[in-house]
């Protein structure tokens, strides 16, 4: 739509700006809900890598901070 309403020279740089802003917003919005589960997966892999065995992981979220309890 912008290509029809603004000059070509403006759209050349404005297209990149719009893309970067949209990607940044997507990272912020999409990354927030995924942070806790990702942290739990990384913690489980770290423990599994050290011990060489599978472990059960219980994850609780307290005030935005993931709490990981590992059972052997």
PDB file of C-alpha atoms in Angstrom:
ATOM      1  CA  UNK A   1       0.000   0.000   0.000  1.00  0.00           C
ATOM      2  CA  UNK A   2       2.848   2.368   0.834  1.00  0.00           C
ATOM      3  CA  UNK A   3       4.338   1.980  -2.633  1.00  0.00           C
ATOM      4  CA  UNK A   4       1.233   3.615  -4.090  1.00  0.00           C
ATOM      5  CA  UNK A   5       1.088   6.537  -1.649  1.00  0.00           C
ATOM      6  CA  UNK A   6       4.709   7.651  -1.091  1.00  0.00           C
ATOM      7  CA  UNK A   7       7.556   8.332  -3.517  1.00  0.00           C
ATOM      8  CA  UNK A   8       9.770   5.390  -4.517  1.00  0.00           C
ATOM      9  CA  UNK A   9      12.831   6.858  -2.790  1.00  0.00           C
ATOM     10  CA  UNK A  10      10.938   7.035   0.499  1.00  0.00           C
ATOM     11  CA  UNK A  11       9.522   3.538   0.179  1.00  0.00           C
ATOM     12  CA  UNK A  12      13.002   2.083  -0.387  1.00  0.00           C
ATOM     13  CA  UNK A  13      14.136   2.958   3.156  1.00  0.00           C
ATOM     14  CA  UNK A  14      10.692   2.940   4.780  1.00  0.00           C
ATOM     15  CA  UNK A  15      10.116  -0.691   3.793  1.00  0.00           C
ATOM     16  CA  UNK A  16      13.205  -1.742   5.749  1.00  0.00           C
ATOM     17  CA  UNK A  17      12.181   0.339   8.757  1.00  0.00           C
ATOM     18  CA  UNK A  18       8.701  -1.206   8.808  1.00  0.00           C
ATOM     19  CA  UNK A  19      10.184  -4.716   8.531  1.00  0.00           C
ATOM     20  CA  UNK A  20      12.650  -4.161  11.408  1.00  0.00           C
ATOM     21  CA  UNK A  21       9.940  -2.694  13.653  1.00  0.00           C
ATOM     22  CA  UNK A  22       7.565  -5.576  12.866  1.00  0.00           C
ATOM     23  CA  UNK A  23      10.278  -8.169  13.573  1.00  0.00           C
ATOM     24  CA  UNK A  24      11.221  -6.453  16.835  1.00  0.00           C
ATOM     25  CA  UNK A  25       7.600  -6.389  17.970  1.00  0.00           C
ATOM     26  CA  UNK A  26       7.236 -10.056  17.033  1.00  0.00           C
ATOM     27  CA  UNK A  27      10.334 -11.001  19.015  1.00  0.00           C
ATOM     28  CA  UNK A  28       9.138  -9.134  22.101  1.00  0.00           C
ATOM     29  CA  UNK A  29       5.566 -10.426  21.991  1.00  0.00           C
ATOM     30  CA  UNK A  30       6.440 -13.976  20.912  1.00  0.00           C
ATOM     31  CA  UNK A  31       9.512 -14.356  23.091  1.00  0.00           C
ATOM     32  CA  UNK A  32       7.916 -13.471  26.412  1.00  0.00           C
ATOM     33  CA  UNK A  33       5.555 -16.485  26.702  1.00  0.00           C
ATOM     34  CA  UNK A  34       8.255 -18.847  25.455  1.00  0.00           C
ATOM     35  CA  UNK A  35      10.994 -17.758  27.881  1.00  0.00           C
ATOM     36  CA  UNK A  36       9.922 -19.986  30.809  1.00  0.00           C
ATOM     37  CA  UNK A  37       9.579 -23.242  28.857  1.00  0.00           C
ATOM     38  CA  UNK A  38      12.834 -22.521  26.994  1.00  0.00           C
ATOM     39  CA  UNK A  39      14.684 -21.979  30.281  1.00  0.00           C
ATOM     40  CA  UNK A  40      13.348 -25.291  31.603  1.00  0.00           C
ATOM     41  CA  UNK A  41      14.464 -27.146  28.460  1.00  0.00           C
ATOM     42  CA  UNK A  42      17.960 -25.660  28.684  1.00  0.00           C
ATOM     43  CA  UNK A  43      18.228 -26.573  32.368  1.00  0.00           C
ATOM     44  CA  UNK A  44      17.085 -30.138  31.655  1.00  0.00           C
ATOM     45  CA  UNK A  45      19.607 -30.520  28.848  1.00  0.00           C
ATOM     46  CA  UNK A  46      22.396 -29.202  31.076  1.00  0.00           C
ATOM     47  CA  UNK A  47      21.590 -31.748  33.789  1.00  0.00           C
ATOM     48  CA  UNK A  48      21.110 -34.572  31.311  1.00  0.00           C
ATOM     49  CA  UNK A  49      24.412 -33.740  29.634  1.00  0.00           C
ATOM     50  CA  UNK A  50      26.286 -33.906  32.929  1.00  0.00           C
ATOM     51  CA  UNK A  51      24.724 -37.077  34.288  1.00  0.00           C
ATOM     52  CA  UNK A  52      24.110 -38.908  31.018  1.00  0.00           C
ATOM     53  CA  UNK A  53      20.661 -40.029  32.162  1.00  0.00           C
ATOM     54  CA  UNK A  54      17.113 -38.793  31.681  1.00  0.00           C
ATOM     55  CA  UNK A  55      15.646 -36.734  34.462  1.00  0.00           C
ATOM     56  CA  UNK A  56      12.168 -35.529  35.321  1.00  0.00           C
ATOM     57  CA  UNK A  57      11.756 -31.780  35.362  1.00  0.00           C
ATOM     58  CA  UNK A  58       9.055 -29.881  37.232  1.00  0.00           C
ATOM     59  CA  UNK A  59       8.741 -26.247  36.268  1.00  0.00           C
ATOM     60  CA  UNK A  60       6.967 -23.624  38.335  1.00  0.00           C
ATOM     61  CA  UNK A  61       6.658 -19.965  37.440  1.00  0.00           C
ATOM     62  CA  UNK A  62       6.859 -17.508  40.310  1.00  0.00           C
ATOM     63  CA  UNK A  63       6.545 -13.849  39.380  1.00  0.00           C
ATOM     64  CA  UNK A  64       8.011 -14.344  35.921  1.00  0.00           C
ATOM     65  CA  UNK A  65      11.043 -16.320  37.096  1.00  0.00           C
ATOM     66  CA  UNK A  66      11.138 -19.979  36.151  1.00  0.00           C
ATOM     67  CA  UNK A  67      11.892 -22.334  39.020  1.00  0.00           C
ATOM     68  CA  UNK A  68      13.255 -25.695  37.950  1.00  0.00           C
ATOM     69  CA  UNK A  69      13.225 -28.743  40.232  1.00  0.00           C
ATOM     70  CA  UNK A  70      15.171 -31.747  38.999  1.00  0.00           C
ATOM     71  CA  UNK A  71      14.605 -35.310  40.151  1.00  0.00           C
ATOM     72  CA  UNK A  72      17.066 -38.119  39.660  1.00  0.00           C
TER      73      UNK A  72
END
